[in-house]
Coordinates of C-alpha atoms and ligand atoms in Angstrom, one line a residue:
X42 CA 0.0 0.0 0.0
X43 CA 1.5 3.5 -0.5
X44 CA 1.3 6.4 2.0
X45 CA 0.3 9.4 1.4
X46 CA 2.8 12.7 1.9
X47 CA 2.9 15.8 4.1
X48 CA 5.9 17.6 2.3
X49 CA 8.5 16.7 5.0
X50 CA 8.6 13.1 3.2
X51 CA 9.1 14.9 0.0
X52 CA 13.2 14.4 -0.2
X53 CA 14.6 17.9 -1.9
X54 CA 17.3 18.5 -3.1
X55 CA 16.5 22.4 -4.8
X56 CA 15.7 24.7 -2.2
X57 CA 13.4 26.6 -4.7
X58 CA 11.3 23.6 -5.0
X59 CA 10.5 24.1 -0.8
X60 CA 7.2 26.6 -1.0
X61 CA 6.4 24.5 -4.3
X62 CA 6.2 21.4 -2.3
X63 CA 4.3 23.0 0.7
X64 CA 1.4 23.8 -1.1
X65 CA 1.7 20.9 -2.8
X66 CA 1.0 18.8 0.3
X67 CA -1.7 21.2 1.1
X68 CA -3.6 20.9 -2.1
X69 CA -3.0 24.5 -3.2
X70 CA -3.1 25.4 -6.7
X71 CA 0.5 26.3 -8.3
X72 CA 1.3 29.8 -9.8
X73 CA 2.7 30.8 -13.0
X74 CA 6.0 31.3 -10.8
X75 CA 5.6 28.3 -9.4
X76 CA 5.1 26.4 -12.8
X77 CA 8.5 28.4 -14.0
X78 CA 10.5 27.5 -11.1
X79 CA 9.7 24.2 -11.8
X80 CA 11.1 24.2 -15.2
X81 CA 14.1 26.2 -13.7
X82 CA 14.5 23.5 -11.3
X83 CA 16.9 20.3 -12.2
X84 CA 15.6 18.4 -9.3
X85 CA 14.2 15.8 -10.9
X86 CA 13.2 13.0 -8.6
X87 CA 11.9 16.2 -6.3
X88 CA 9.2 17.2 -8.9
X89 CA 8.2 13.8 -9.6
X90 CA 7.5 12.9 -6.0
X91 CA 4.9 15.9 -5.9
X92 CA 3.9 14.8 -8.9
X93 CA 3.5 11.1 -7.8
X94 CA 1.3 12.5 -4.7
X95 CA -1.0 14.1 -6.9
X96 CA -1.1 11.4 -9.2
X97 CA -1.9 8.9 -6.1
X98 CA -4.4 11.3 -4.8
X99 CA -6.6 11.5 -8.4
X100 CA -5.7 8.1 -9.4
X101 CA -5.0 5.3 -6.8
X102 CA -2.3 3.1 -7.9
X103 CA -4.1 2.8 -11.3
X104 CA -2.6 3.1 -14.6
X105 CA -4.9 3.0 -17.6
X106 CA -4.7 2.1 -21.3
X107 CA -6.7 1.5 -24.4
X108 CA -7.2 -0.8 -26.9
X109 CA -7.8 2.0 -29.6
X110 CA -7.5 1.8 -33.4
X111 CA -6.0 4.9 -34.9
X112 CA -7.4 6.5 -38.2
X113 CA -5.6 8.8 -40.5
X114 CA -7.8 9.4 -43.3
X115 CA -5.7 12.1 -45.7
X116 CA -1.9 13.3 -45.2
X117 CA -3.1 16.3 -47.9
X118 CA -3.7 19.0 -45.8
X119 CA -3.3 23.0 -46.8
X120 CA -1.9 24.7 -43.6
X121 CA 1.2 23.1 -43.8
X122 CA 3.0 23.4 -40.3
X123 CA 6.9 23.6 -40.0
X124 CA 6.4 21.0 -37.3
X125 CA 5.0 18.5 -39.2
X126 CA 6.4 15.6 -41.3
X127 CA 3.2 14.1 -42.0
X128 CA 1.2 16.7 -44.5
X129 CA 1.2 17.1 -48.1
X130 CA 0.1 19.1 -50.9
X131 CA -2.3 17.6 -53.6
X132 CA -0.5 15.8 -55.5
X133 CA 2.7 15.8 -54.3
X134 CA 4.6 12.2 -53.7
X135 CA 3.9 10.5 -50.5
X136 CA 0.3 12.1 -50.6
X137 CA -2.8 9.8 -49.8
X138 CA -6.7 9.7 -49.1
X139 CA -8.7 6.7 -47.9
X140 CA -11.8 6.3 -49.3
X141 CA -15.2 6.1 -47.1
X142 CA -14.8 2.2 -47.3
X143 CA -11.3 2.1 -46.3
X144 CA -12.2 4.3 -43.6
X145 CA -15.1 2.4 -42.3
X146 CA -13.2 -1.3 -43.2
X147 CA -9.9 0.5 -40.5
X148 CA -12.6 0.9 -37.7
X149 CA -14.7 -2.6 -38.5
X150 CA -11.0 -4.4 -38.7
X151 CA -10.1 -2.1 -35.0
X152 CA -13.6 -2.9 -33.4
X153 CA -13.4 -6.6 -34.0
X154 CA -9.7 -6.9 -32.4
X155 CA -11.3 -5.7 -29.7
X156 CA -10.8 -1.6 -29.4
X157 CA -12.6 0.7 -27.5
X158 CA -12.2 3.8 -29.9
X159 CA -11.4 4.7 -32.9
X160 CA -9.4 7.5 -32.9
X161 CA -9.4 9.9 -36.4
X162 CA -7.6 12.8 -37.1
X163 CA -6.4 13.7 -40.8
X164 CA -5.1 16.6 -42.6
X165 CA -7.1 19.8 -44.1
X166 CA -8.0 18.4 -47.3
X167 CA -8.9 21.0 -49.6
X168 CA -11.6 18.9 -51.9
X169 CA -13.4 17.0 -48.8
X170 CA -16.9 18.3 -48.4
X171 CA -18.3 18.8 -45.5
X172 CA -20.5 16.1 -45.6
X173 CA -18.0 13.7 -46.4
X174 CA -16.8 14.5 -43.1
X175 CA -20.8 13.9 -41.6
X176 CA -21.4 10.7 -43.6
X177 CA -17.3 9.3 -42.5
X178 CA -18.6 9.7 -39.0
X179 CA -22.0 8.4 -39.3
X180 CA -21.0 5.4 -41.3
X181 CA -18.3 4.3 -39.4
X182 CA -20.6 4.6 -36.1
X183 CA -23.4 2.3 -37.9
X184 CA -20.3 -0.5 -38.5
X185 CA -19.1 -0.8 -35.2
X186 CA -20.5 -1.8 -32.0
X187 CA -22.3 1.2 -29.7
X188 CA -19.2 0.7 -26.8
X189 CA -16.5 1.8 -29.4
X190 CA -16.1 5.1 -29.0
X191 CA -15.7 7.5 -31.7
X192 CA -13.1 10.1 -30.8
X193 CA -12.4 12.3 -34.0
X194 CA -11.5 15.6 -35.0
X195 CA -9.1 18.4 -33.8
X196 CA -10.1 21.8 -33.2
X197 CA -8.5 22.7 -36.3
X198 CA -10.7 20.5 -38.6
X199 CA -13.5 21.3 -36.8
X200 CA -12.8 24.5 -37.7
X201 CA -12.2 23.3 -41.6
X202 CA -15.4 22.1 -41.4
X203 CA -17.3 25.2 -40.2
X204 CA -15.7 27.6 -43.1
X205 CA -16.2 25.2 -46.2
X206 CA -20.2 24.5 -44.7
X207 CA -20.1 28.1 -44.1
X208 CA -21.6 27.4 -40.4
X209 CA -20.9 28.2 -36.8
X210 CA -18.5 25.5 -34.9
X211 CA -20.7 24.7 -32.7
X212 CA -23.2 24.0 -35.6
X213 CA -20.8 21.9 -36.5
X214 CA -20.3 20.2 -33.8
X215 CA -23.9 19.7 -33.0
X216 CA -24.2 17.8 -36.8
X217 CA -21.0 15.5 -35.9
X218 CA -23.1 14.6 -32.3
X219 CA -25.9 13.8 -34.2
X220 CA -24.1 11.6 -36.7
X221 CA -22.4 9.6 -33.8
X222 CA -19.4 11.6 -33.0
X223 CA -18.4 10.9 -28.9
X224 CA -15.5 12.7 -28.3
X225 CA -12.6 15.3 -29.8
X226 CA -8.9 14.3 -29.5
X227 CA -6.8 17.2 -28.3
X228 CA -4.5 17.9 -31.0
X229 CA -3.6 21.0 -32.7
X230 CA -3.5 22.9 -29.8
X231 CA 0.5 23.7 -30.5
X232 CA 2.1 26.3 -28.0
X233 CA -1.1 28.9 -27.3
X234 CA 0.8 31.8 -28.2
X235 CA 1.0 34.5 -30.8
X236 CA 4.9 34.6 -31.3
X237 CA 5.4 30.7 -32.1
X238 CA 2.1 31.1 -34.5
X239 CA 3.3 33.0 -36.4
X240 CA 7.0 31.6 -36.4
X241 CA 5.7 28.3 -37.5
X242 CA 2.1 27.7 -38.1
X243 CA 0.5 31.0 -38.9
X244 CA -2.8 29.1 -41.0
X245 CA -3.5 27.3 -37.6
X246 CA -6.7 27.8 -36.1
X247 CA -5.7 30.3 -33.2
X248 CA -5.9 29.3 -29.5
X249 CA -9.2 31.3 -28.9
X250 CA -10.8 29.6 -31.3
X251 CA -8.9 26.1 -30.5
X252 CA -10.3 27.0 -26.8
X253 CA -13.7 28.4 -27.9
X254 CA -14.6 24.7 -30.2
X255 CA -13.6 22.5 -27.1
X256 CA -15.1 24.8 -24.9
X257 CA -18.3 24.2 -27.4
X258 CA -17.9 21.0 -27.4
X259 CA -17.8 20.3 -23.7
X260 CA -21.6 22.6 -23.4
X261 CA -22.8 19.8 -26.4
X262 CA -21.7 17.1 -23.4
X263 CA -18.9 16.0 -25.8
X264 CA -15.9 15.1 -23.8
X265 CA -12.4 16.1 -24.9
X266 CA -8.7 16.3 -24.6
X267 CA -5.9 18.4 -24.3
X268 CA -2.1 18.7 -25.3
X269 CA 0.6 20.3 -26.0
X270 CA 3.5 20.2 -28.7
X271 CA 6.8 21.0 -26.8
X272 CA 10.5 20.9 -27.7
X273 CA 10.4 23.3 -30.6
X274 CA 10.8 27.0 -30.3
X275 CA 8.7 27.8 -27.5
X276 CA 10.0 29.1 -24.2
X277 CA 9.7 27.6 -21.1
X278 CA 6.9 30.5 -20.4
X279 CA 5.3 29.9 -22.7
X280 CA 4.8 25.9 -22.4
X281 CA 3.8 27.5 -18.5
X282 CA 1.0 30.2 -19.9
X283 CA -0.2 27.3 -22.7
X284 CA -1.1 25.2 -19.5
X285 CA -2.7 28.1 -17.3
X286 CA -5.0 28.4 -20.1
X287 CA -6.0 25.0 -20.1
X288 CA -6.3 24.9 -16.7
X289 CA -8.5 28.1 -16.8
X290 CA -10.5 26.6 -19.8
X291 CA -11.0 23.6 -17.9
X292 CA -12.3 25.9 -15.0
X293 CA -14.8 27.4 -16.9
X294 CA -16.1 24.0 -19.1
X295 CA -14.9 21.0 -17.3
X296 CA -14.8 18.7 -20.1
X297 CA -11.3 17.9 -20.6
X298 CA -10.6 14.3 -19.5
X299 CA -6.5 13.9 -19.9
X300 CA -3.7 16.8 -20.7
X301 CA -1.1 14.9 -23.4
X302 CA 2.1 17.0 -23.7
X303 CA 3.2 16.0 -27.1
X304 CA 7.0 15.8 -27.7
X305 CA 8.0 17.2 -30.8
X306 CA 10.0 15.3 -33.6
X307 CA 12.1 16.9 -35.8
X308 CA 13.1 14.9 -38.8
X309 CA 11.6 15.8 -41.9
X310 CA 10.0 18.9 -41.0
X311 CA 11.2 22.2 -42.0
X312 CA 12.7 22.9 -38.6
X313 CA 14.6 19.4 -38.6
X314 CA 17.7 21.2 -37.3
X315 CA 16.1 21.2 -33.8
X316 CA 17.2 18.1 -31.8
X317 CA 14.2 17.5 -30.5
X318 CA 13.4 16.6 -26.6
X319 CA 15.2 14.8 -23.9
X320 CA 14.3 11.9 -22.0
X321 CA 14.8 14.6 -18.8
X322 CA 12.4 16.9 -20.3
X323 CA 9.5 14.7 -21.0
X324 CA 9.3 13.3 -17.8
X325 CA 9.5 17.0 -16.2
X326 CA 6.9 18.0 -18.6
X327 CA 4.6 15.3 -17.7
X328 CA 5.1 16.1 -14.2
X329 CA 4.6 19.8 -14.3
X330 CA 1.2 19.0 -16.4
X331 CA 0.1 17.0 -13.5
X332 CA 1.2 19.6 -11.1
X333 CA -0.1 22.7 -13.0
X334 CA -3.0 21.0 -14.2
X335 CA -5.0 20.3 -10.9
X336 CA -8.7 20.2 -12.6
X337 CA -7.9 17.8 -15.2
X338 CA -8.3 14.2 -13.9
X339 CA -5.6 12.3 -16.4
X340 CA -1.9 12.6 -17.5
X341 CA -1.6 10.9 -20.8
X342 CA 2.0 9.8 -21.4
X343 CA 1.7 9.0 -25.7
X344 CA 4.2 6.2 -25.7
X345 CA 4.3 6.8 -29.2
X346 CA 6.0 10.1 -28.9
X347 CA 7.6 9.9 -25.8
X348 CA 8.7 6.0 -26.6
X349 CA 8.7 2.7 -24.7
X350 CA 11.3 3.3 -21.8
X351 CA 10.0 7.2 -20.6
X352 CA 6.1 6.3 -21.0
X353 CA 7.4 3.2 -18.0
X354 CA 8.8 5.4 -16.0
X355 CA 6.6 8.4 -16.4
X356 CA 3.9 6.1 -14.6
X357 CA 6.7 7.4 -10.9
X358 CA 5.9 11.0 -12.6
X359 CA 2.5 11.8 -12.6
X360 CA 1.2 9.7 -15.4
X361 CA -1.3 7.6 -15.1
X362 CA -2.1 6.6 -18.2
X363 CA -0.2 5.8 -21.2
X364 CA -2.4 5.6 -24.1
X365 CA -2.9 2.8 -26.0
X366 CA -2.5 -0.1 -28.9
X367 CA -3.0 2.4 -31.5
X368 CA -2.3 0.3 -34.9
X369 CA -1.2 2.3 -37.1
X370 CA 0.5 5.9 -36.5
X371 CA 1.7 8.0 -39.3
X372 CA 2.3 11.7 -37.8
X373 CA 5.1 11.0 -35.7
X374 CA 6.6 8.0 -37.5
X375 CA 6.3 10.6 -40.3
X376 CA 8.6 12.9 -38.3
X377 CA 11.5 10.1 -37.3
X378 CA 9.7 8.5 -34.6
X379 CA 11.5 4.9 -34.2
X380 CA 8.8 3.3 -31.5
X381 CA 6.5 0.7 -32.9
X382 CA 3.9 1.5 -34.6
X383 CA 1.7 -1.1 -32.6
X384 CA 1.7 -2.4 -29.3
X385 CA -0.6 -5.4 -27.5
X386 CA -2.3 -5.8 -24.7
X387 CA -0.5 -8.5 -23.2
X388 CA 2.6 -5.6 -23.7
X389 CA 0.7 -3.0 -21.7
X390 CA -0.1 -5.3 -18.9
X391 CA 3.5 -6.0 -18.6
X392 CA 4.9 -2.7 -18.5
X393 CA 2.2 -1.2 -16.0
X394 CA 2.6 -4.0 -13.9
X395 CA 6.7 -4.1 -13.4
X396 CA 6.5 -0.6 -12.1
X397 CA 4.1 -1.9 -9.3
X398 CA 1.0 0.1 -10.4
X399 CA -2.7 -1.9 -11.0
X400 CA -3.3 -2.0 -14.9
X401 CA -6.4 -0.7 -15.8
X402 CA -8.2 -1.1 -19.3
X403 CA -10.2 1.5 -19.9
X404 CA -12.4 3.1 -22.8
X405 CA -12.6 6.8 -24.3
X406 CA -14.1 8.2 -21.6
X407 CA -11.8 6.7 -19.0
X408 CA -15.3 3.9 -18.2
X409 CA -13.0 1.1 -16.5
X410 CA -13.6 -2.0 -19.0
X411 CA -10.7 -4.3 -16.9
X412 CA -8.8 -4.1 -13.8
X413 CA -6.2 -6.4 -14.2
X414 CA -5.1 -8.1 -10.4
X415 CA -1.7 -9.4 -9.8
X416 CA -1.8 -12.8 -11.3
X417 CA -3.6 -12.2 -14.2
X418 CA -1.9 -12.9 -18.1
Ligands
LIG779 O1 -2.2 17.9 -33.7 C1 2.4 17.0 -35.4 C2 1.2 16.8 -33.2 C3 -0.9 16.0 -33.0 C4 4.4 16.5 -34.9 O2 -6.3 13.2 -27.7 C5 3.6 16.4 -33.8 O3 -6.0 11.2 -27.0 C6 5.4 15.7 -32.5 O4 -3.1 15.1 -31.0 N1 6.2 15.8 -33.6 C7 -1.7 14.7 -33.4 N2 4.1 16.0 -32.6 C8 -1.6 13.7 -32.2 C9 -2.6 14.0 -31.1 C10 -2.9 12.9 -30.2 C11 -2.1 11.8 -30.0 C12 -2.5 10.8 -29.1 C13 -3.6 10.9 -28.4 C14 -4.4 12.0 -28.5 C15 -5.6 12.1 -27.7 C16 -4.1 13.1 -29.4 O5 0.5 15.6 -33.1 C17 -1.0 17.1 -33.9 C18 0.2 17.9 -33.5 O6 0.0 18.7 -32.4 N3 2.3 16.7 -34.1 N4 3.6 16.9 -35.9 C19 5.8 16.2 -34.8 N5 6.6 16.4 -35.8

């Protein structure tokens, strides 16, 4: 059984990190100084024992994951990110589109080996009708069974959507409900601030109106995520203010279900001379999310992104969740990403349970399907 901490049993080694830690163990929410001291701070094991406590506190001993089934329907996409490997102009080699078949035949193929979601996120095609994008939801909700959960859509295609029907978002997102849609990933959210918009993805939906749709979405009792992309050329600050505003979003709509920090992967994007982020940095940048981000009730670790080894240890960090079987992944196997592109169950199990934590499999909306006890293949 673990105990629970007053912040003498937090072991320090950075003094700075002492008033952090106090109202840590008190349950007081952290300040933007707070969040940047913790950045500043290369005490380690220090954050991630506060971190642990307030993982412990919101999450037991559990660690969660999916059986999901991801869907990328199009790579052609016309905003064209310097952060991303995966898009492509009309045309161009390397670009593809599925066809409504193929799309439905990926989510028939995920429900029947056994997934909980289906999980569909594409690129800005500029041909796609609006209600292609209606009838690809609706269709692939008729094929698979009612518990599969179908989580699609960023903010940013949401937005798509709304200009080329010429409605509001939240018309939008009232049509996709209606159709079958359950719940919005939470890409595309970036770094929310003006400076690295413009530096490198100045088509990108803004973050008002990437806060507004999810904000939307959650009043429509569709639940959502949240990230953020990290390791580029942000600041430290600014990773700090993009959580704050999550945290105040969450505040004022309550929908998100898990924060996702999204490490960033340089090769063959346009700023491929960045080196990308350290194993040091994504486990203080899972921490500080679960720090910062009191109101949200999971940590995602994307093993994907943050691979194998730091999504394990992450779970002594504040995570409590690392995501799922996923398939098939282009975006960041796009962008040099050498972890698999599928994992089992029987391979989640395992690396929950060597680090002592319960393995729990759960669906979309974090519904517990299977809480797997010690002896248990
Ligand atoms: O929106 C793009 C990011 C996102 C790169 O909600 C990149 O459960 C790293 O949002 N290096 C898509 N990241 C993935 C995503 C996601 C993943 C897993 C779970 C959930 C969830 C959401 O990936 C994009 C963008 O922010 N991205 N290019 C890159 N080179």
């Amino acid at each position: 059984m673990w105990k629970d901490h007053d912040m003498s049993d937090f072991m320090l080694i950075d003094p700075a990190l002492e008033p952090i830690a106090a109202k840590v163990a008190a349950g007081t929410r952290l300040s933007r100084e707070d969040g940047i001291a913790l950045y500043r701070s290369r005490d380690l094991i220090g954050i991630a024992q506060m971190a642990d406590q307030v993982r412990r506190e919101k999450n037991g001993d559990r660690v969660h994951f999916m059986v999901n089934r991801h869907i990328n329907p199009t790579n052609v996409c016309r905003n064209r990110c310097k952060f991303c490997a995966f898009a492509r102009s009309e045309g161009e080699e390397g670009a593809y589109e599925m066809t409504l078949d193929a799309i439905v035949a990926a989510a028939v193929e995920g429900a029947n080996d056994g997934a909980y979601e289906v999980h569909i996120v594409s690129g800005l095609h500029p041909d796609w009708s609006y209600d292609f994008y209606v009838d690809m939801v609706r269709k692939v909700r008729e094929a698979i069974p009612k518990h599969v959960i179908v989580q699609a859509f960023t903010a940013v295609e949401i937005e798509h959507m709304a200009i080329i029907a010429k409605k509001t978002t939240l018309e939008v997102l009232q049509d996709l409900k209606d159709a079958g849609l359950d719940a919005l990933p939470g890409g595309g959210a970036e770094i929310f601030s003006d400076r690295t918009r413009a530096a490198a993805w100045e088509k990108k939906t803004t973050s008002e109106v990437w806060l507004r749709i999810h904000a939307e979405a959650h009043s429509l009792d569709i639940k959502t995520n949240c990230t953020m992309l990290y390791g580029h050329i942000e600041t430290l600050e600014e990773r700090i203010d993009h959580l704050i505003s999550l945290r105040e979003q969450q505040d004022a709509s309550g929908g998100f279900l898990a924060f996702i920090p999204l490490a960033f992967h340089p090769a063959n994007t346009e700023l491929e001379d960045l080196p990308g982020t350290t194993g040091f940095d994504d486990l203080k940048t899972l921490a500080i999310g679960r720090l910062m981000l009191d109101n949200i009730p999971h940590i995602k670790a994307f093993w994907i992104m943050v691979g194998l080894k730091v999504a394990q240890l992450s779970t002594v960090f504040g995570v409590d969740d690392i995501d799922g079987t996923v398939v098939e992944e282009r975006i960041t196997h796009m962008a040099g990403a050498t972890t698999p592109e599928a994992l089992t169950k029987d391979d989640l199990v395992a690396m929950i349970r060597e680090t002592g934590h319960t393995p729990v499999e759960r669906d979309t909306l974090y519904n517990i399907i299977h809480i797997y006890d010690e002896t248990e293949a």
